[in-house]
PDB file of C-alpha atoms in Angstrom:
ATOM      1  CA  MET H   1     158.102 138.755 129.412  1.00  0.00           C
ATOM      2  CA  ALA H   2     159.968 140.515 132.207  1.00  0.00           C
ATOM      3  CA  VAL H   3     159.954 143.658 130.075  1.00  0.00           C
ATOM      4  CA  LYS H   4     156.178 143.479 129.605  1.00  0.00           C
ATOM      5  CA  TYR H   5     155.813 142.813 133.328  1.00  0.00           C
ATOM      6  CA  VAL H   6     157.650 146.042 134.128  1.00  0.00           C
ATOM      7  CA  GLU H   7     155.968 147.999 131.362  1.00  0.00           C
ATOM      8  CA  SER H   8     152.541 147.375 132.849  1.00  0.00           C
ATOM      9  CA  GLY H   9     153.179 150.512 134.897  1.00  0.00           C
ATOM     10  CA  ALA H  10     156.683 151.772 134.223  1.00  0.00           C
ATOM     11  CA  GLN H  11     159.499 151.713 131.672  1.00  0.00           C
ATOM     12  CA  ALA H  12     162.359 149.233 131.314  1.00  0.00           C
ATOM     13  CA  VAL H  13     166.079 149.890 131.059  1.00  0.00           C
ATOM     14  CA  PRO H  14     168.389 146.932 130.315  1.00  0.00           C
ATOM     15  CA  ILE H  15     171.515 146.646 132.463  1.00  0.00           C
ATOM     16  CA  LEU H  16     174.126 144.061 131.502  1.00  0.00           C
ATOM     17  CA  TYR H  17     175.996 142.079 134.112  1.00  0.00           C
ATOM     18  CA  ASP H  18     179.346 142.477 132.342  1.00  0.00           C
ATOM     19  CA  TRP H  19     179.395 146.227 132.946  1.00  0.00           C
ATOM     20  CA  SER H  20     181.969 147.758 135.253  1.00  0.00           C
ATOM     21  CA  ASP H  21     181.195 148.566 138.875  1.00  0.00           C
ATOM     22  CA  GLN H  22     181.115 152.249 137.992  1.00  0.00           C
ATOM     23  CA  GLU H  23     178.613 151.688 135.204  1.00  0.00           C
ATOM     24  CA  LEU H  24     176.390 149.501 137.374  1.00  0.00           C
ATOM     25  CA  THR H  25     176.488 152.068 140.165  1.00  0.00           C
ATOM     26  CA  GLN H  26     175.598 154.876 137.785  1.00  0.00           C
ATOM     27  CA  ALA H  27     172.744 152.792 136.423  1.00  0.00           C
ATOM     28  CA  PHE H  28     171.437 152.065 139.914  1.00  0.00           C
ATOM     29  CA  HIS H  29     171.291 155.766 140.726  1.00  0.00           C
ATOM     30  CA  SER H  30     169.427 156.500 137.487  1.00  0.00           C
ATOM     31  CA  VAL H  31     166.528 154.066 137.829  1.00  0.00           C
ATOM     32  CA  ASN H  32     163.790 153.539 140.387  1.00  0.00           C
ATOM     33  CA  GLY H  33     163.973 149.789 140.863  1.00  0.00           C
ATOM     34  CA  VAL H  34     165.989 146.689 140.015  1.00  0.00           C
ATOM     35  CA  LEU H  35     164.559 143.411 138.753  1.00  0.00           C
ATOM     36  CA  LEU H  36     166.710 140.282 138.548  1.00  0.00           C
ATOM     37  CA  THR H  37     164.963 138.139 135.965  1.00  0.00           C
ATOM     38  CA  GLY H  38     164.668 134.400 135.655  1.00  0.00           C
ATOM     39  CA  GLY H  39     167.148 132.497 133.504  1.00  0.00           C
ATOM     40  CA  ASP H  40     169.152 129.300 133.182  1.00  0.00           C
ATOM     41  CA  LEU H  41     172.631 130.395 134.235  1.00  0.00           C
ATOM     42  CA  ASP H  42     174.268 127.944 136.645  1.00  0.00           C
ATOM     43  CA  ILE H  43     175.309 130.347 139.393  1.00  0.00           C
ATOM     44  CA  ALA H  44     176.897 127.524 141.408  1.00  0.00           C
ATOM     45  CA  ASP H  45     179.292 126.905 138.530  1.00  0.00           C
ATOM     46  CA  ALA H  46     182.842 128.237 138.696  1.00  0.00           C
ATOM     47  CA  SER H  47     182.651 129.642 135.169  1.00  0.00           C
ATOM     48  CA  PRO H  48     183.793 133.222 134.455  1.00  0.00           C
ATOM     49  CA  GLU H  49     180.279 134.082 133.263  1.00  0.00           C
ATOM     50  CA  ALA H  50     178.667 132.927 136.516  1.00  0.00           C
ATOM     51  CA  ALA H  51     181.289 134.774 138.566  1.00  0.00           C
ATOM     52  CA  GLN H  52     180.710 137.961 136.580  1.00  0.00           C
ATOM     53  CA  TYR H  53     176.940 137.703 136.961  1.00  0.00           C
ATOM     54  CA  MET H  54     177.181 137.085 140.703  1.00  0.00           C
ATOM     55  CA  HIS H  55     179.577 140.003 141.138  1.00  0.00           C
ATOM     56  CA  ALA H  56     177.113 142.351 139.435  1.00  0.00           C
ATOM     57  CA  ALA H  57     174.175 140.995 141.439  1.00  0.00           C
ATOM     58  CA  SER H  58     176.093 141.282 144.704  1.00  0.00           C
ATOM     59  CA  LEU H  59     176.956 144.890 143.918  1.00  0.00           C
ATOM     60  CA  LEU H  60     173.311 145.718 143.169  1.00  0.00           C
ATOM     61  CA  LEU H  61     172.273 144.046 146.417  1.00  0.00           C
ATOM     62  CA  GLN H  62     174.803 146.087 148.386  1.00  0.00           C
ATOM     63  CA  LEU H  63     173.741 149.298 146.646  1.00  0.00           C
ATOM     64  CA  THR H  64     170.125 148.538 147.568  1.00  0.00           C
ATOM     65  CA  VAL H  65     171.021 148.015 151.221  1.00  0.00           C
ATOM     66  CA  ASN H  66     173.237 151.106 151.361  1.00  0.00           C
ATOM     67  CA  SER H  67     170.533 153.264 149.784  1.00  0.00           C
ATOM     68  CA  SER H  68     167.890 151.895 152.132  1.00  0.00           C
ATOM     69  CA  GLN H  69     170.051 152.663 155.155  1.00  0.00           C
ATOM     70  CA  ALA H  70     170.333 156.236 153.866  1.00  0.00           C
ATOM     71  CA  GLY H  71     166.550 156.527 153.495  1.00  0.00           C
ATOM     72  CA  ASP H  72     166.582 156.125 149.703  1.00  0.00           C
ATOM     73  CA  LEU H  73     164.212 153.210 149.060  1.00  0.00           C
ATOM     74  CA  VAL H  74     165.000 151.455 145.786  1.00  0.00           C
ATOM     75  CA  PRO H  75     163.250 148.073 145.487  1.00  0.00           C
ATOM     76  CA  LEU H  76     165.217 145.035 144.399  1.00  0.00           C
ATOM     77  CA  TRP H  77     163.103 142.164 143.057  1.00  0.00           C
ATOM     78  CA  GLY H  78     164.197 138.656 142.104  1.00  0.00           C
ATOM     79  CA  THR H  79     162.207 136.143 140.071  1.00  0.00           C
ATOM     80  CA  CYS H  80     163.165 132.432 140.024  1.00  0.00           C
ATOM     81  CA  LEU H  81     166.918 132.594 139.325  1.00  0.00           C
ATOM     82  CA  GLY H  82     166.680 136.058 140.858  1.00  0.00           C
ATOM     83  CA  LEU H  83     165.634 134.625 144.228  1.00  0.00           C
ATOM     84  CA  GLN H  84     168.426 132.068 144.096  1.00  0.00           C
ATOM     85  CA  THR H  85     170.891 134.800 143.143  1.00  0.00           C
ATOM     86  CA  LEU H  86     169.910 136.995 146.077  1.00  0.00           C
ATOM     87  CA  ALA H  87     170.243 134.065 148.477  1.00  0.00           C
ATOM     88  CA  VAL H  88     173.701 133.128 147.191  1.00  0.00           C
ATOM     89  CA  ALA H  89     174.857 136.758 147.098  1.00  0.00           C
ATOM     90  CA  GLN H  90     173.761 137.400 150.667  1.00  0.00           C
ATOM     91  CA  ALA H  91     175.115 134.100 151.990  1.00  0.00           C
ATOM     92  CA  GLY H  92     178.455 134.802 150.343  1.00  0.00           C
ATOM     93  CA  ASN H  93     178.716 131.371 148.735  1.00  0.00           C
ATOM     94  CA  SER H  94     176.641 128.917 146.708  1.00  0.00           C
ATOM     95  CA  SER H  95     176.385 126.243 149.403  1.00  0.00           C
ATOM     96  CA  VAL H  96     172.869 127.448 150.268  1.00  0.00           C
ATOM     97  CA  LEU H  97     171.687 126.597 146.747  1.00  0.00           C
ATOM     98  CA  GLU H  98     170.507 123.043 146.116  1.00  0.00           C
ATOM     99  CA  THR H  99     171.144 122.247 142.469  1.00  0.00           C
ATOM    100  CA  PHE H 100     169.186 119.812 140.304  1.00  0.00           C
ATOM    101  CA  LYS H 101     167.123 118.760 143.319  1.00  0.00           C
ATOM    102  CA  PHE H 102     163.638 119.992 142.510  1.00  0.00           C
ATOM    103  CA  ASP H 103     161.147 118.676 139.966  1.00  0.00           C
ATOM    104  CA  THR H 104     158.908 121.626 139.182  1.00  0.00           C
ATOM    105  CA  LYS H 105     159.106 121.913 135.403  1.00  0.00           C
ATOM    106  CA  ASP H 106     155.829 123.353 134.083  1.00  0.00           C
ATOM    107  CA  TYR H 107     154.203 123.050 137.519  1.00  0.00           C
ATOM    108  CA  SER H 108     151.678 125.425 139.097  1.00  0.00           C
ATOM    109  CA  LEU H 109     151.050 125.357 142.838  1.00  0.00           C
ATOM    110  CA  PRO H 110     149.296 127.180 145.668  1.00  0.00           C
ATOM    111  CA  VAL H 111     151.851 128.570 148.113  1.00  0.00           C
ATOM    112  CA  GLU H 112     152.092 127.460 151.722  1.00  0.00           C
ATOM    113  CA  PRO H 113     152.253 130.685 153.754  1.00  0.00           C
ATOM    114  CA  ALA H 114     154.791 131.062 156.547  1.00  0.00           C
ATOM    115  CA  ALA H 115     154.053 132.789 159.848  1.00  0.00           C
ATOM    116  CA  ALA H 116     155.318 136.120 158.518  1.00  0.00           C
ATOM    117  CA  ALA H 117     153.240 136.068 155.322  1.00  0.00           C
ATOM    118  CA  TRP H 118     150.201 138.201 156.115  1.00  0.00           C
ATOM    119  CA  THR H 119     152.064 140.848 158.125  1.00  0.00           C
ATOM    120  CA  SER H 120     154.734 141.251 155.446  1.00  0.00           C
ATOM    121  CA  ARG H 121     154.986 144.339 153.275  1.00  0.00           C
ATOM    122  CA  LEU H 122     154.645 142.169 150.192  1.00  0.00           C
ATOM    123  CA  LEU H 123     151.447 140.320 151.088  1.00  0.00           C
ATOM    124  CA  ARG H 124     149.575 142.234 153.769  1.00  0.00           C
ATOM    125  CA  GLN H 125     147.605 144.310 151.245  1.00  0.00           C
ATOM    126  CA  LEU H 126     146.599 141.344 149.097  1.00  0.00           C
ATOM    127  CA  PRO H 127     142.754 141.250 149.116  1.00  0.00           C
ATOM    128  CA  ALA H 128     141.097 138.391 151.006  1.00  0.00           C
ATOM    129  CA  ASP H 129     139.757 136.624 147.911  1.00  0.00           C
ATOM    130  CA  LEU H 130     143.196 136.687 146.308  1.00  0.00           C
ATOM    131  CA  ARG H 131     144.816 135.437 149.514  1.00  0.00           C
ATOM    132  CA  ARG H 132     142.532 132.429 149.337  1.00  0.00           C
ATOM    133  CA  ALA H 133     143.420 131.914 145.698  1.00  0.00           C
ATOM    134  CA  LEU H 134     147.145 132.162 146.409  1.00  0.00           C
ATOM    135  CA  ILE H 135     147.033 129.438 149.072  1.00  0.00           C
ATOM    136  CA  GLN H 136     144.274 127.219 147.639  1.00  0.00           C
ATOM    137  CA  GLU H 137     144.580 127.330 143.850  1.00  0.00           C
ATOM    138  CA  ASN H 138     147.343 126.175 141.508  1.00  0.00           C
ATOM    139  CA  ILE H 139     148.325 129.644 140.312  1.00  0.00           C
ATOM    140  CA  THR H 140     152.064 130.130 140.984  1.00  0.00           C
ATOM    141  CA  TYR H 141     153.949 128.839 137.958  1.00  0.00           C
ATOM    142  CA  ASN H 142     157.237 127.065 138.683  1.00  0.00           C
ATOM    143  CA  TYR H 143     159.917 125.986 136.237  1.00  0.00           C
ATOM    144  CA  HIS H 144     163.134 125.274 138.114  1.00  0.00           C
ATOM    145  CA  HIS H 145     165.403 122.449 139.220  1.00  0.00           C
ATOM    146  CA  ASP H 146     167.503 124.523 141.648  1.00  0.00           C
ATOM    147  CA  GLY H 147     166.227 126.172 144.804  1.00  0.00           C
ATOM    148  CA  VAL H 148     166.863 127.134 148.408  1.00  0.00           C
ATOM    149  CA  SER H 149     165.433 125.153 151.307  1.00  0.00           C
ATOM    150  CA  PRO H 150     163.771 126.737 154.346  1.00  0.00           C
ATOM    151  CA  GLU H 151     166.558 125.242 156.466  1.00  0.00           C
ATOM    152  CA  ALA H 152     169.146 127.322 154.616  1.00  0.00           C
ATOM    153  CA  PHE H 153     167.363 130.506 155.659  1.00  0.00           C
ATOM    154  CA  GLN H 154     167.300 129.251 159.257  1.00  0.00           C
ATOM    155  CA  LYS H 155     170.854 127.944 159.540  1.00  0.00           C
ATOM    156  CA  ASN H 156     172.761 130.557 157.553  1.00  0.00           C
ATOM    157  CA  GLN H 157     173.095 133.594 159.809  1.00  0.00           C
ATOM    158  CA  ARG H 158     173.528 136.056 156.961  1.00  0.00           C
ATOM    159  CA  LEU H 159     170.330 134.851 155.298  1.00  0.00           C
ATOM    160  CA  ALA H 160     168.398 134.739 158.572  1.00  0.00           C
ATOM    161  CA  GLU H 161     169.379 138.303 159.436  1.00  0.00           C
ATOM    162  CA  MET H 162     168.536 139.693 155.998  1.00  0.00           C
ATOM    163  CA  PHE H 163     165.365 137.862 154.921  1.00  0.00           C
ATOM    164  CA  SER H 164     161.995 136.722 156.193  1.00  0.00           C
ATOM    165  CA  VAL H 165     160.586 133.624 154.516  1.00  0.00           C
ATOM    166  CA  LEU H 166     156.995 134.325 153.477  1.00  0.00           C
ATOM    167  CA  ALA H 167     156.032 131.081 151.740  1.00  0.00           C
ATOM    168  CA  THR H 168     157.301 127.652 150.770  1.00  0.00           C
ATOM    169  CA  ASN H 169     156.269 124.858 148.415  1.00  0.00           C
ATOM    170  CA  LYS H 170     156.940 121.203 147.713  1.00  0.00           C
ATOM    171  CA  ASP H 171     157.926 119.824 144.331  1.00  0.00           C
ATOM    172  CA  ARG H 172     156.361 116.747 142.729  1.00  0.00           C
ATOM    173  CA  HIS H 173     158.327 114.462 145.061  1.00  0.00           C
ATOM    174  CA  GLY H 174     157.791 116.342 148.309  1.00  0.00           C
ATOM    175  CA  SER H 175     161.069 118.274 148.447  1.00  0.00           C
ATOM    176  CA  ARG H 176     160.417 121.649 150.031  1.00  0.00           C
ATOM    177  CA  PHE H 177     161.796 124.938 148.715  1.00  0.00           C
ATOM    178  CA  VAL H 178     161.340 128.591 149.605  1.00  0.00           C
ATOM    179  CA  SER H 179     158.921 130.318 147.242  1.00  0.00           C
ATOM    180  CA  ALA H 180     158.764 133.903 148.582  1.00  0.00           C
ATOM    181  CA  ILE H 181     161.001 136.131 150.731  1.00  0.00           C
ATOM    182  CA  GLU H 182     161.384 139.776 151.641  1.00  0.00           C
ATOM    183  CA  GLY H 183     164.076 141.847 153.292  1.00  0.00           C
ATOM    184  CA  ARG H 184     163.545 142.337 157.018  1.00  0.00           C
ATOM    185  CA  HIS H 185     164.719 145.943 156.943  1.00  0.00           C
ATOM    186  CA  HIS H 186     165.208 146.739 153.259  1.00  0.00           C
ATOM    187  CA  PRO H 187     162.961 146.798 150.137  1.00  0.00           C
ATOM    188  CA  ILE H 188     164.119 143.456 148.777  1.00  0.00           C
ATOM    189  CA  TYR H 189     161.581 140.926 147.489  1.00  0.00           C
ATOM    190  CA  ALA H 190     161.844 137.644 145.612  1.00  0.00           C
ATOM    191  CA  VAL H 191     159.683 134.758 144.458  1.00  0.00           C
ATOM    192  CA  GLN H 192     160.706 131.365 143.107  1.00  0.00           C
ATOM    193  CA  PHE H 193     157.703 131.216 140.771  1.00  0.00           C
ATOM    194  CA  HIS H 194     157.130 133.294 137.632  1.00  0.00           C
ATOM    195  CA  PRO H 195     154.454 135.992 138.065  1.00  0.00           C
ATOM    196  CA  GLU H 196     154.961 137.212 134.505  1.00  0.00           C
ATOM    197  CA  ARG H 197     154.035 133.928 132.854  1.00  0.00           C
ATOM    198  CA  SER H 198     150.377 133.823 133.873  1.00  0.00           C
ATOM    199  CA  LEU H 199     150.081 137.296 132.385  1.00  0.00           C
ATOM    200  CA  TYR H 200     152.098 137.070 129.185  1.00  0.00           C
ATOM    201  CA  TYR H 201     153.180 133.535 128.275  1.00  0.00           C
ATOM    202  CA  TRP H 202     151.117 131.274 126.027  1.00  0.00           C
ATOM    203  CA  ASP H 203     152.721 128.022 124.891  1.00  0.00           C
ATOM    204  CA  ALA H 204     150.706 124.996 123.811  1.00  0.00           C
ATOM    205  CA  ASP H 205     153.545 122.690 124.896  1.00  0.00           C
ATOM    206  CA  GLU H 206     153.468 123.909 128.487  1.00  0.00           C
ATOM    207  CA  GLN H 207     150.082 123.188 129.981  1.00  0.00           C
ATOM    208  CA  GLY H 208     150.944 123.993 133.588  1.00  0.00           C
ATOM    209  CA  ILE H 209     150.477 127.754 133.351  1.00  0.00           C
ATOM    210  CA  ASN H 210     147.273 128.999 134.934  1.00  0.00           C
ATOM    211  CA  HIS H 211     145.636 131.914 133.102  1.00  0.00           C
ATOM    212  CA  SER H 212     142.526 132.025 135.286  1.00  0.00           C
ATOM    213  CA  GLN H 213     141.080 135.294 136.530  1.00  0.00           C
ATOM    214  CA  HIS H 214     142.514 134.708 139.998  1.00  0.00           C
ATOM    215  CA  ALA H 215     145.938 133.800 138.614  1.00  0.00           C
ATOM    216  CA  VAL H 216     146.055 136.965 136.537  1.00  0.00           C
ATOM    217  CA  GLU H 217     144.855 139.169 139.405  1.00  0.00           C
ATOM    218  CA  VAL H 218     147.347 137.777 141.919  1.00  0.00           C
ATOM    219  CA  MET H 219     150.282 138.060 139.521  1.00  0.00           C
ATOM    220  CA  ARG H 220     149.188 141.567 138.568  1.00  0.00           C
ATOM    221  CA  TYR H 221     149.224 142.399 142.282  1.00  0.00           C
ATOM    222  CA  PHE H 222     152.928 141.497 142.455  1.00  0.00           C
ATOM    223  CA  ALA H 223     153.747 143.691 139.451  1.00  0.00           C
ATOM    224  CA  ASP H 224     151.756 146.595 140.883  1.00  0.00           C
ATOM    225  CA  PHE H 225     153.425 146.168 144.272  1.00  0.00           C
ATOM    226  CA  PHE H 226     156.923 146.312 142.795  1.00  0.00           C
ATOM    227  CA  ILE H 227     156.138 149.423 140.790  1.00  0.00           C
ATOM    228  CA  SER H 228     154.487 151.115 143.767  1.00  0.00           C
ATOM    229  CA  GLU H 229     157.689 150.488 145.736  1.00  0.00           C
ATOM    230  CA  ALA H 230     159.684 152.063 142.912  1.00  0.00           C
ATOM    231  CA  ARG H 231     157.637 155.245 143.187  1.00  0.00           C
ATOM    232  CA  LYS H 232     159.073 155.832 146.667  1.00  0.00           C
ATOM    233  CA  ASN H 233     162.381 157.217 145.392  1.00  0.00           C
ATOM    234  CA  SER H 234     163.250 160.158 143.165  1.00  0.00           C
ATOM    235  CA  HIS H 235     165.997 158.676 140.999  1.00  0.00           C
ATOM    236  CA  ARG H 236     166.032 160.410 137.642  1.00  0.00           C
ATOM    237  CA  PHE H 237     167.984 160.704 134.436  1.00  0.00           C
ATOM    238  CA  THR H 238     169.586 164.081 133.814  1.00  0.00           C
ATOM    239  CA  SER H 239     167.693 164.572 130.564  1.00  0.00           C
ATOM    240  CA  LYS H 240     164.990 163.069 128.415  1.00  0.00           C
ATOM    241  CA  ALA H 241     167.610 162.452 125.732  1.00  0.00           C
ATOM    242  CA  ALA H 242     169.689 160.347 128.117  1.00  0.00           C
ATOM    243  CA  GLU H 243     166.592 158.444 129.178  1.00  0.00           C
ATOM    244  CA  ARG H 244     165.600 157.711 125.591  1.00  0.00           C
ATOM    245  CA  LYS H 245     169.060 156.287 124.868  1.00  0.00           C
ATOM    246  CA  ALA H 246     168.801 153.944 127.847  1.00  0.00           C
ATOM    247  CA  LEU H 247     165.288 152.561 127.375  1.00  0.00           C
ATOM    248  CA  ILE H 248     164.529 149.070 126.094  1.00  0.00           C
ATOM    249  CA  TYR H 249     162.755 150.596 123.083  1.00  0.00           C
ATOM    250  CA  ASN H 250     166.165 150.918 121.426  1.00  0.00           C
ATOM    251  CA  TYR H 251     166.275 147.127 121.024  1.00  0.00           C
ATOM    252  CA  ALA H 252     163.894 144.910 119.058  1.00  0.00           C
ATOM    253  CA  PRO H 253     162.688 141.676 120.684  1.00  0.00           C
ATOM    254  CA  LEU H 254     163.342 138.474 118.764  1.00  0.00           C
ATOM    255  CA  GLY H 255     160.829 135.675 118.343  1.00  0.00           C
ATOM    256  CA  ARG H 256     157.403 135.099 116.831  1.00  0.00           C
ATOM    257  CA  SER H 257     155.747 133.578 119.879  1.00  0.00           C
ATOM    258  CA  SER H 258     154.870 134.862 123.341  1.00  0.00           C
ATOM    259  CA  TYR H 259     158.409 133.894 124.418  1.00  0.00           C
ATOM    260  CA  GLN H 260     160.676 136.621 123.094  1.00  0.00           C
ATOM    261  CA  SER H 261     164.232 137.651 123.873  1.00  0.00           C
ATOM    262  CA  TYR H 262     166.595 140.577 123.399  1.00  0.00           C
ATOM    263  CA  VAL H 263     170.125 140.557 122.000  1.00  0.00           C
ATOM    264  CA  PHE H 264     172.299 143.467 123.094  1.00  0.00           C
ATOM    265  CA  PRO H 265     175.289 144.923 121.215  1.00  0.00           C
ATOM    266  CA  ALA H 266     178.869 144.745 122.400  1.00  0.00           C
ATOM    267  CA  ALA H 267     179.915 147.197 125.086  1.00  0.00           C
ATOM    268  CA  SER H 268     181.824 149.299 122.562  1.00  0.00           C
ATOM    269  CA  GLU H 269     178.541 150.042 120.796  1.00  0.00           C
ATOM    270  CA  MET H 270     176.847 151.216 123.993  1.00  0.00           C
ATOM    271  CA  ASP H 271     179.075 154.189 124.784  1.00  0.00           C
ATOM    272  CA  TRP H 272     176.148 156.163 126.165  1.00  0.00           C
ATOM    273  CA  ARG H 273     176.755 154.278 129.425  1.00  0.00           C
ATOM    274  CA  THR H 274     179.783 156.427 130.152  1.00  0.00           C
ATOM    275  CA  SER H 275     177.491 159.417 130.689  1.00  0.00           C
ATOM    276  CA  TRP H 276     174.778 157.730 132.762  1.00  0.00           C
ATOM    277  CA  PRO H 277     172.744 160.525 134.324  1.00  0.00           C
ATOM    278  CA  ARG H 278     171.200 160.694 137.787  1.00  0.00           C
ATOM    279  CA  ASP H 279     168.054 162.710 137.259  1.00  0.00           C
ATOM    280  CA  ALA H 280     164.641 162.402 134.826  1.00  0.00           C
ATOM    281  CA  SER H 281     161.503 160.260 134.597  1.00  0.00           C
ATOM    282  CA  GLU H 282     160.436 156.995 136.190  1.00  0.00           C
ATOM    283  CA  THR H 283     162.196 153.982 134.744  1.00  0.00           C
ATOM    284  CA  MET H 284     162.718 150.427 135.852  1.00  0.00           C
ATOM    285  CA  LEU H 285     165.873 148.368 135.664  1.00  0.00           C
ATOM    286  CA  VAL H 286     165.475 144.883 134.251  1.00  0.00           C
TER     287      VAL H 286
END
């Protein structure tokens, strides 16, 4: 679904978190934006996989900040696990993440806007009717048990300096979590809910997803916003051939429902990475 979300206005390039720092850096300089997708990896775990994932995410976060400081605006977006990942990466440890605390499985909610919401880059251009829908209708689809509290963004200096909290929510039992943030000085955005699911996910067993006109329009706004941010930089592949080798079209999705996944080959079979270019057409990193 994240691929379809990106492909609504751009192209997708898969980047794997077990790549080397050099490969990740080359990838960053070849694409126009970075999207950290949702997932079920326990990033608070001490496993090698979690450590490897967090190292890659932290590098991408630092590359985003460095590029922004140099005037090269490359948006970094996090969805669900992506928001949690950005919070942990910026804080420098997983203590800001509350694990297995929130009951939001298959749960759609209106967001509760924070003071910074309507002056933020992310939300200030949202039309009035869609603002009302966002804060009054059950349209943001949640499916998580981990999250970050508003207090973490207040008490942790690194988080407070980097991010503005734009919205929060409460789970079924009244526990509050942050549902939208953006970078104070850099093009970094994240939401705890899943914008892509109202647009592309249809599962009879999960009745909480809202596919109403307002839900679709608001979630489409987020996709359009991310892609419009990606148009602000001139990252390119060096050739069309290099771009074609990198695109998601080289991999077939698996699954016969609206929930599909990709399986990527071993690193030894992806040797094109060693010649990642830095010049060509607009692509998105998923």
